[in-house]
mmCIF file of C-alpha atoms in Angstrom:
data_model
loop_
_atom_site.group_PDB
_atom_site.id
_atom_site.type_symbol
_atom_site.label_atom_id
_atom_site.label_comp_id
_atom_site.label_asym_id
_atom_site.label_seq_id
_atom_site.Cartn_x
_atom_site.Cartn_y
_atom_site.Cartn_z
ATOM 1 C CA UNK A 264 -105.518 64.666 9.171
ATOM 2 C CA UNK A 265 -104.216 63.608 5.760
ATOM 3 C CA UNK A 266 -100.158 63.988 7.484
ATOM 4 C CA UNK A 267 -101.511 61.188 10.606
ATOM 5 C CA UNK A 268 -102.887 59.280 7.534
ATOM 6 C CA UNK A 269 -99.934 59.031 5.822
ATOM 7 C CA UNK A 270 -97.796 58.614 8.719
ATOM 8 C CA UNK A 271 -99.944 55.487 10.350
ATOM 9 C CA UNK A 272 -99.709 54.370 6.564
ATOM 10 C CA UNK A 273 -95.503 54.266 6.279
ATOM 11 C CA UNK A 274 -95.407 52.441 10.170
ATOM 12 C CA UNK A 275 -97.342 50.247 8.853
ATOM 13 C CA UNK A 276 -95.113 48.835 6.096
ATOM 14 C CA UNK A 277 -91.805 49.878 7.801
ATOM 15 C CA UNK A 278 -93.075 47.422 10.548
ATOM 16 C CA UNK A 279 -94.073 44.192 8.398
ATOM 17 C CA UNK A 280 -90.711 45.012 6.338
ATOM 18 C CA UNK A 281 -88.572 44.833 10.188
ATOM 19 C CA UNK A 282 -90.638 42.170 11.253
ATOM 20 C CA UNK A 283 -88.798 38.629 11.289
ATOM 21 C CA UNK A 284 -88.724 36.841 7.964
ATOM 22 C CA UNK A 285 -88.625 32.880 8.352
ATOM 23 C CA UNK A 286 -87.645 32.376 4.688
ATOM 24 C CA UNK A 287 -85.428 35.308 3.482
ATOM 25 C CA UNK A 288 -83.628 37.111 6.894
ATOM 26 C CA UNK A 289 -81.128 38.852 4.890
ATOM 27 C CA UNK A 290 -83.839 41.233 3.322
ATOM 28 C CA UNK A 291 -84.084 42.959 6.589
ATOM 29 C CA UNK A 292 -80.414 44.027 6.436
ATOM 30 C CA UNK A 293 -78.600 46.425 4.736
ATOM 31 C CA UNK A 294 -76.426 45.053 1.315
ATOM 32 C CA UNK A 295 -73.584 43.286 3.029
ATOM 33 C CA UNK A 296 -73.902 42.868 6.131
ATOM 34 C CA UNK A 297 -74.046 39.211 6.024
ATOM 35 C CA UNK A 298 -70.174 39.193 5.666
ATOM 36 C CA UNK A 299 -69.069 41.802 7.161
ATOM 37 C CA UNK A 300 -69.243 40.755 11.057
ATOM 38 C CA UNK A 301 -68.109 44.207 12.143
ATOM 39 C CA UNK A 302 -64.578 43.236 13.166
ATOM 40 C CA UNK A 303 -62.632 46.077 12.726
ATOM 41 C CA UNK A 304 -60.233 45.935 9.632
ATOM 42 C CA UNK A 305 -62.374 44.590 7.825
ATOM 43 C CA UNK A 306 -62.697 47.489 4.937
ATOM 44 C CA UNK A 307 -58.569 47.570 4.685
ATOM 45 C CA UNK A 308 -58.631 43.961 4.153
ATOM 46 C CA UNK A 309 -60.997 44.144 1.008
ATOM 47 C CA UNK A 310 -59.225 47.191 0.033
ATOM 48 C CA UNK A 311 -55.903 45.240 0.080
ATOM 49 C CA UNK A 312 -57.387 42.027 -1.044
ATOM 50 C CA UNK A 313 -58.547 44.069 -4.462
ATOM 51 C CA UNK A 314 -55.302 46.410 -4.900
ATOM 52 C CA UNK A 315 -52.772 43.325 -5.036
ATOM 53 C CA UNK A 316 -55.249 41.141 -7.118
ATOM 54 C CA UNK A 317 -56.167 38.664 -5.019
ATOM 55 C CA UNK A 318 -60.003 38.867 -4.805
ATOM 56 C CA UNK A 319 -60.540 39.493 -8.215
ATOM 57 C CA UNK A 320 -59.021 36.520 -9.161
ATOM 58 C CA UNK A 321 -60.483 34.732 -6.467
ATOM 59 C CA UNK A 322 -64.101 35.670 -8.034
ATOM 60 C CA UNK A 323 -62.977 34.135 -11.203
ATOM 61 C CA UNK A 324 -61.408 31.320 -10.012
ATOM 62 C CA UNK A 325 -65.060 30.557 -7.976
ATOM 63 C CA UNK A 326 -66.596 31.151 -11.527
ATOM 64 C CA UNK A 327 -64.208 28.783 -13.318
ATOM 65 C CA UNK A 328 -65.044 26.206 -10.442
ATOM 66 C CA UNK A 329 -68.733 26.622 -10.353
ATOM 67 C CA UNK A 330 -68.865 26.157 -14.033
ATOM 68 C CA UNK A 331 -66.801 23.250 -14.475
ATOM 69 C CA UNK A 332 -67.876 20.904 -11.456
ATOM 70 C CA UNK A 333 -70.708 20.187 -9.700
ATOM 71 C CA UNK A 334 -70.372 22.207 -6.901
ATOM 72 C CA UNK A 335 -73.515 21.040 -4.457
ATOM 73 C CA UNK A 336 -74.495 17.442 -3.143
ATOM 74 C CA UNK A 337 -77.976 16.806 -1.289
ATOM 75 C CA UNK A 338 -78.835 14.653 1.961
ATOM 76 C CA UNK A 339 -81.489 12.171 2.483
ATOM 77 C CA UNK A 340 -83.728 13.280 5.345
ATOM 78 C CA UNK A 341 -82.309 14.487 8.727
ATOM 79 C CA UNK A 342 -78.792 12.416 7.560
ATOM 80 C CA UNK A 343 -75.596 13.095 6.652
ATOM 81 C CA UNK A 344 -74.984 10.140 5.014
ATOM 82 C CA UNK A 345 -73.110 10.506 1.433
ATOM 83 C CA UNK A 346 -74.906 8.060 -1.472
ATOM 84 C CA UNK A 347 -73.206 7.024 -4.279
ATOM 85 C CA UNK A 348 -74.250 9.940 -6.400
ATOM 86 C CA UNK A 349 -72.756 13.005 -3.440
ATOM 87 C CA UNK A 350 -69.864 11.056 -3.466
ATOM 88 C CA UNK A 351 -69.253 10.876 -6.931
ATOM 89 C CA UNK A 352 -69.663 14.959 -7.274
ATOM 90 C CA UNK A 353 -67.336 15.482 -4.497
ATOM 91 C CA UNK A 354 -64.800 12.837 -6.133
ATOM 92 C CA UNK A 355 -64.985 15.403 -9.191
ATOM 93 C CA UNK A 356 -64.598 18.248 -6.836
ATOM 94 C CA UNK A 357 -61.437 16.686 -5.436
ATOM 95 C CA UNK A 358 -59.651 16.267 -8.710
ATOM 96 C CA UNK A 359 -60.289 19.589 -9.903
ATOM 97 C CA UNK A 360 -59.263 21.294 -6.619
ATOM 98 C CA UNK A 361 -56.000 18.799 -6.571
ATOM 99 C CA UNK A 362 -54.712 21.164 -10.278
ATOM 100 C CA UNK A 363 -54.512 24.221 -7.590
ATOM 101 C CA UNK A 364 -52.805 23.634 -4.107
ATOM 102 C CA UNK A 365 -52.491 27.436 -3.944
ATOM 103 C CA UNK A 366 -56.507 27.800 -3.240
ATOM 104 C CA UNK A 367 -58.940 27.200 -0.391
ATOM 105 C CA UNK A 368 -62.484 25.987 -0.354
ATOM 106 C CA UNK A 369 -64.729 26.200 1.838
ATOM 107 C CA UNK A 370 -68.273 24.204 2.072
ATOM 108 C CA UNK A 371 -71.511 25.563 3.495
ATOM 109 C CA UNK A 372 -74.208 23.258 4.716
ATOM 110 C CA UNK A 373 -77.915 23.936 4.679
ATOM 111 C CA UNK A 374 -81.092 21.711 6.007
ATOM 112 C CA UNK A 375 -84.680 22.284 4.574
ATOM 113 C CA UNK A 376 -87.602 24.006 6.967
ATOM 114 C CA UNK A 377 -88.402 20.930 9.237
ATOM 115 C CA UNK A 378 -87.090 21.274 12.228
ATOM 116 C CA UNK A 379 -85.754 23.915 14.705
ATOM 117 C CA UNK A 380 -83.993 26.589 13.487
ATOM 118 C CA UNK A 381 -80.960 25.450 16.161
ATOM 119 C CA UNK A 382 -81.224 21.881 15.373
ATOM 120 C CA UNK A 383 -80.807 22.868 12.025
ATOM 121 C CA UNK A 384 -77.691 24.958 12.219
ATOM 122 C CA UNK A 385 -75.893 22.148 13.721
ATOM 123 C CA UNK A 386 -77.314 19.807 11.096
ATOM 124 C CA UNK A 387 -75.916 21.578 8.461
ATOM 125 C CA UNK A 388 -72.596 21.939 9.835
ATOM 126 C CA UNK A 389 -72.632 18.340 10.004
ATOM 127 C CA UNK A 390 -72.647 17.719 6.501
ATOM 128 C CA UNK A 391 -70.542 20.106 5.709
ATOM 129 C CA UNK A 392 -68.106 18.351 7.945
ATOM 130 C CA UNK A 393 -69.189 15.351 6.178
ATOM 131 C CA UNK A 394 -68.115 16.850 3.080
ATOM 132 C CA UNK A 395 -64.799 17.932 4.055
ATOM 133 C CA UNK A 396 -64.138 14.707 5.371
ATOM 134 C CA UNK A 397 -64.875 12.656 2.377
ATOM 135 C CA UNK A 398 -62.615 15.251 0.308
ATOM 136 C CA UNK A 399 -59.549 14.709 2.594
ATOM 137 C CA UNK A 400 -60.372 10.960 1.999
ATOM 138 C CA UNK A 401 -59.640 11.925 -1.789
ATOM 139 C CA UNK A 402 -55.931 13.613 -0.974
ATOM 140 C CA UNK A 403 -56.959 17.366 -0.519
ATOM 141 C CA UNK A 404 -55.247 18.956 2.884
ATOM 142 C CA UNK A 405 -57.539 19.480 5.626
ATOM 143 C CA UNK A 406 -56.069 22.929 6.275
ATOM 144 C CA UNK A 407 -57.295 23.811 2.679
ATOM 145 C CA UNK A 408 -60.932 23.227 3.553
ATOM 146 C CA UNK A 409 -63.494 24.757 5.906
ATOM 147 C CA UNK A 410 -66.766 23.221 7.243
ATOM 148 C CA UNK A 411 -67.674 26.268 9.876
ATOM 149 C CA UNK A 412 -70.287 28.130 8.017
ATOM 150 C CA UNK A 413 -73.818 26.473 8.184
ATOM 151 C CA UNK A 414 -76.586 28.552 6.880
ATOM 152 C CA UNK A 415 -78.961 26.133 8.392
ATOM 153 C CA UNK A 416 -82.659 26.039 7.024
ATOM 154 C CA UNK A 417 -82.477 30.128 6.099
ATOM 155 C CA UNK A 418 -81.557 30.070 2.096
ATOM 156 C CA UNK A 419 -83.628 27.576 0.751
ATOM 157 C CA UNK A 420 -83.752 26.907 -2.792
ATOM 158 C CA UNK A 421 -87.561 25.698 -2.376
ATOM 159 C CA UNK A 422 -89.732 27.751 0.359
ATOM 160 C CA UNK A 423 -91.543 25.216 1.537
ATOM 161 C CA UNK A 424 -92.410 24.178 4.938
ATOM 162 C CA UNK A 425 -92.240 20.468 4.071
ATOM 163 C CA UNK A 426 -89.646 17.669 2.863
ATOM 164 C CA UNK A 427 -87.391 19.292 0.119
ATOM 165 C CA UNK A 428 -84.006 17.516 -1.291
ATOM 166 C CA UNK A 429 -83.098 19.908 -3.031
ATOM 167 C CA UNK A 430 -82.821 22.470 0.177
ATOM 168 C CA UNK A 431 -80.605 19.555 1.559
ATOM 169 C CA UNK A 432 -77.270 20.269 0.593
ATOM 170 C CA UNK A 433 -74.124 21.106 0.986
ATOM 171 C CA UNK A 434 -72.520 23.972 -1.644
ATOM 172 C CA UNK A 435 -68.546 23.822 -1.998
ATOM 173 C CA UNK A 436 -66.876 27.097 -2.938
ATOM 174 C CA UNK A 437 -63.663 28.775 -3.686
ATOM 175 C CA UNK A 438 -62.556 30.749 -0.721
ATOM 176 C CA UNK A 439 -59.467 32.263 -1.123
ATOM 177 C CA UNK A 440 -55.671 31.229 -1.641
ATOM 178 C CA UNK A 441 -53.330 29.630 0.646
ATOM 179 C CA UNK A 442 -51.128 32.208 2.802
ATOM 180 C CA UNK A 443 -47.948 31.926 2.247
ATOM 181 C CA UNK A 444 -47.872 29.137 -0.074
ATOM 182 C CA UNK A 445 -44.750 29.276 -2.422
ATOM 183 C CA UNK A 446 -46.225 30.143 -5.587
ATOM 184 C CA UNK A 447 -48.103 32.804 -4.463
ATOM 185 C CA UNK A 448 -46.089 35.833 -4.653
ATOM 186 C CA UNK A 449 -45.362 39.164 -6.109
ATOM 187 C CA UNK A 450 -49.052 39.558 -7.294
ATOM 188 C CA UNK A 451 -48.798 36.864 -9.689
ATOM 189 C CA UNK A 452 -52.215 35.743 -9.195
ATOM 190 C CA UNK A 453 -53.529 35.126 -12.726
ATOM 191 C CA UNK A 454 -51.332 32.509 -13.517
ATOM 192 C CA UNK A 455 -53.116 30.458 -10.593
ATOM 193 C CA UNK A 456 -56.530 31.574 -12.211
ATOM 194 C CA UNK A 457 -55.598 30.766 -15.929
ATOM 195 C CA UNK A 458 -53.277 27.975 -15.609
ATOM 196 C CA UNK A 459 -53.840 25.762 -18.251
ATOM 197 C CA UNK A 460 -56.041 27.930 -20.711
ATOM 198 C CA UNK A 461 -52.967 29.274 -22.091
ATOM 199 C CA UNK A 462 -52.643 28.743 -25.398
ATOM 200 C CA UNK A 463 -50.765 29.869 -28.800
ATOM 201 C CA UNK A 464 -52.507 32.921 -30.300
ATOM 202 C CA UNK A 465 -50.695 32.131 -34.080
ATOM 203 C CA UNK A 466 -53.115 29.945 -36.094
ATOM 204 C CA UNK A 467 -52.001 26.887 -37.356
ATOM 205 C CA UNK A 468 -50.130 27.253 -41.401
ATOM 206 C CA UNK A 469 -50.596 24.773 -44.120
ATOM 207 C CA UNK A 470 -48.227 23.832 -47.049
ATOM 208 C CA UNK A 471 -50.217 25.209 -50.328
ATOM 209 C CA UNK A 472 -49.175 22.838 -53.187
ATOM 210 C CA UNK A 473 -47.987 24.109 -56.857
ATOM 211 C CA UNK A 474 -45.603 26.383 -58.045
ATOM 212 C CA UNK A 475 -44.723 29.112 -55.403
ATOM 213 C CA UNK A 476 -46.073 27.125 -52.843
ATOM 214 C CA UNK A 477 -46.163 29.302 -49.467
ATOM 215 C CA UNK A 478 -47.139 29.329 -45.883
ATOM 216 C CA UNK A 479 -51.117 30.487 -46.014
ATOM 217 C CA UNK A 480 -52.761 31.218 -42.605
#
């Protein structure tokens, strides 16, 4: 009797665990599978990707970006409209991405919880078109950016069923680096990542005055 006990008890939670979840989707899925679409290669690609140095320096050239620009604009209310302040953010995105030609972005969209799920896919695709747009506008190649991701209404920053700016947004993010472009080759991928943070490891000398007057670090 205690076994059936136990065993009712585990369907139980294995089926409000499978059951759909509005808010957070990607809980029901094994770690991920959100990027892997099961096309097949996909494993030799990351293995390749890591061996020649690419998405390691990748990851900390999307670090480097996140923490030097703004990286996410908001929407007024079922819009895509840019104000003053979205465009200003994605005027500072612009010139930063204009220092590497080698690198790709691309920009996700997202909505907040009103609506339909569908209408809301579409709606954040939209302003992550909108976003792409507005950065060509500012010199960067179309064929550097993509707008086809839209997460729609399913990672919001605020779970809430209502109005929320701050779930209105578009995120821009380093995606990769240019194939073929001319100076990426041979693996030399970190002087992409740490172009100008180079700088001379000697400390500067001074001139000591007096008699015997030396170099002194």
């Amino acid at each position: 009797m205690k076994h059936l006990v136990a065993t009712a008890a585990i369907a139980v939670l294995l089926a409000g665990c499978t059951s759909g979840n509005t808010y957070f989707p990607t809980f029901d899925r094994e770690a991920g599978s959100q990027i892997d679409t099961g096309s097949f290669g996909n494993s030799t690609m990351n293995n390749t990707l890591v061996q020649t140095g690419q998405s390691t320096y990748t990851i900390n050239l999307a670090r480097r970006f996140a923490s030097e620009v703004e990286t996410t604009v908001n929407f007024p209310f079922n819009s895509t409209a840019l104000d003053e302040q979205a465009r200003a953010t994605l005027r500072e995105q612009a010139q930063w991405i204009r220092q590497f030609p080698e690198v790709r972005f691309k920009v996700y969209g997202h909505t907040d919880l009103v609506g339909s799920q569908a209408y809301n896919r579409r709606l954040g695709l939209q302003r992550a078109q909108a976003v792409v747009l507005y950065l060509t506008s500012q010199g960067i190649g179309r064929d550097r950016l993509e707008a086809v991701v839209s997460f729609g209404e399913t990672q919001p920053l605020v779970v809430t069923e209502g109005r929320e700016r701050r779930n209105r947004r578009t995120v821009t993010e380093v995606s990769g680096f240019v194939e073929n472009h001319p100076t990426i080759m041979n693996g030399r991928y970190g002087e992409v990542v740490f172009r100008d943070y180079v700088v001379s490891a000697a400390a500067p000398s001074t001139l000591t005055g007096g008699r015997g007057a030396q170099l002194a670090p």
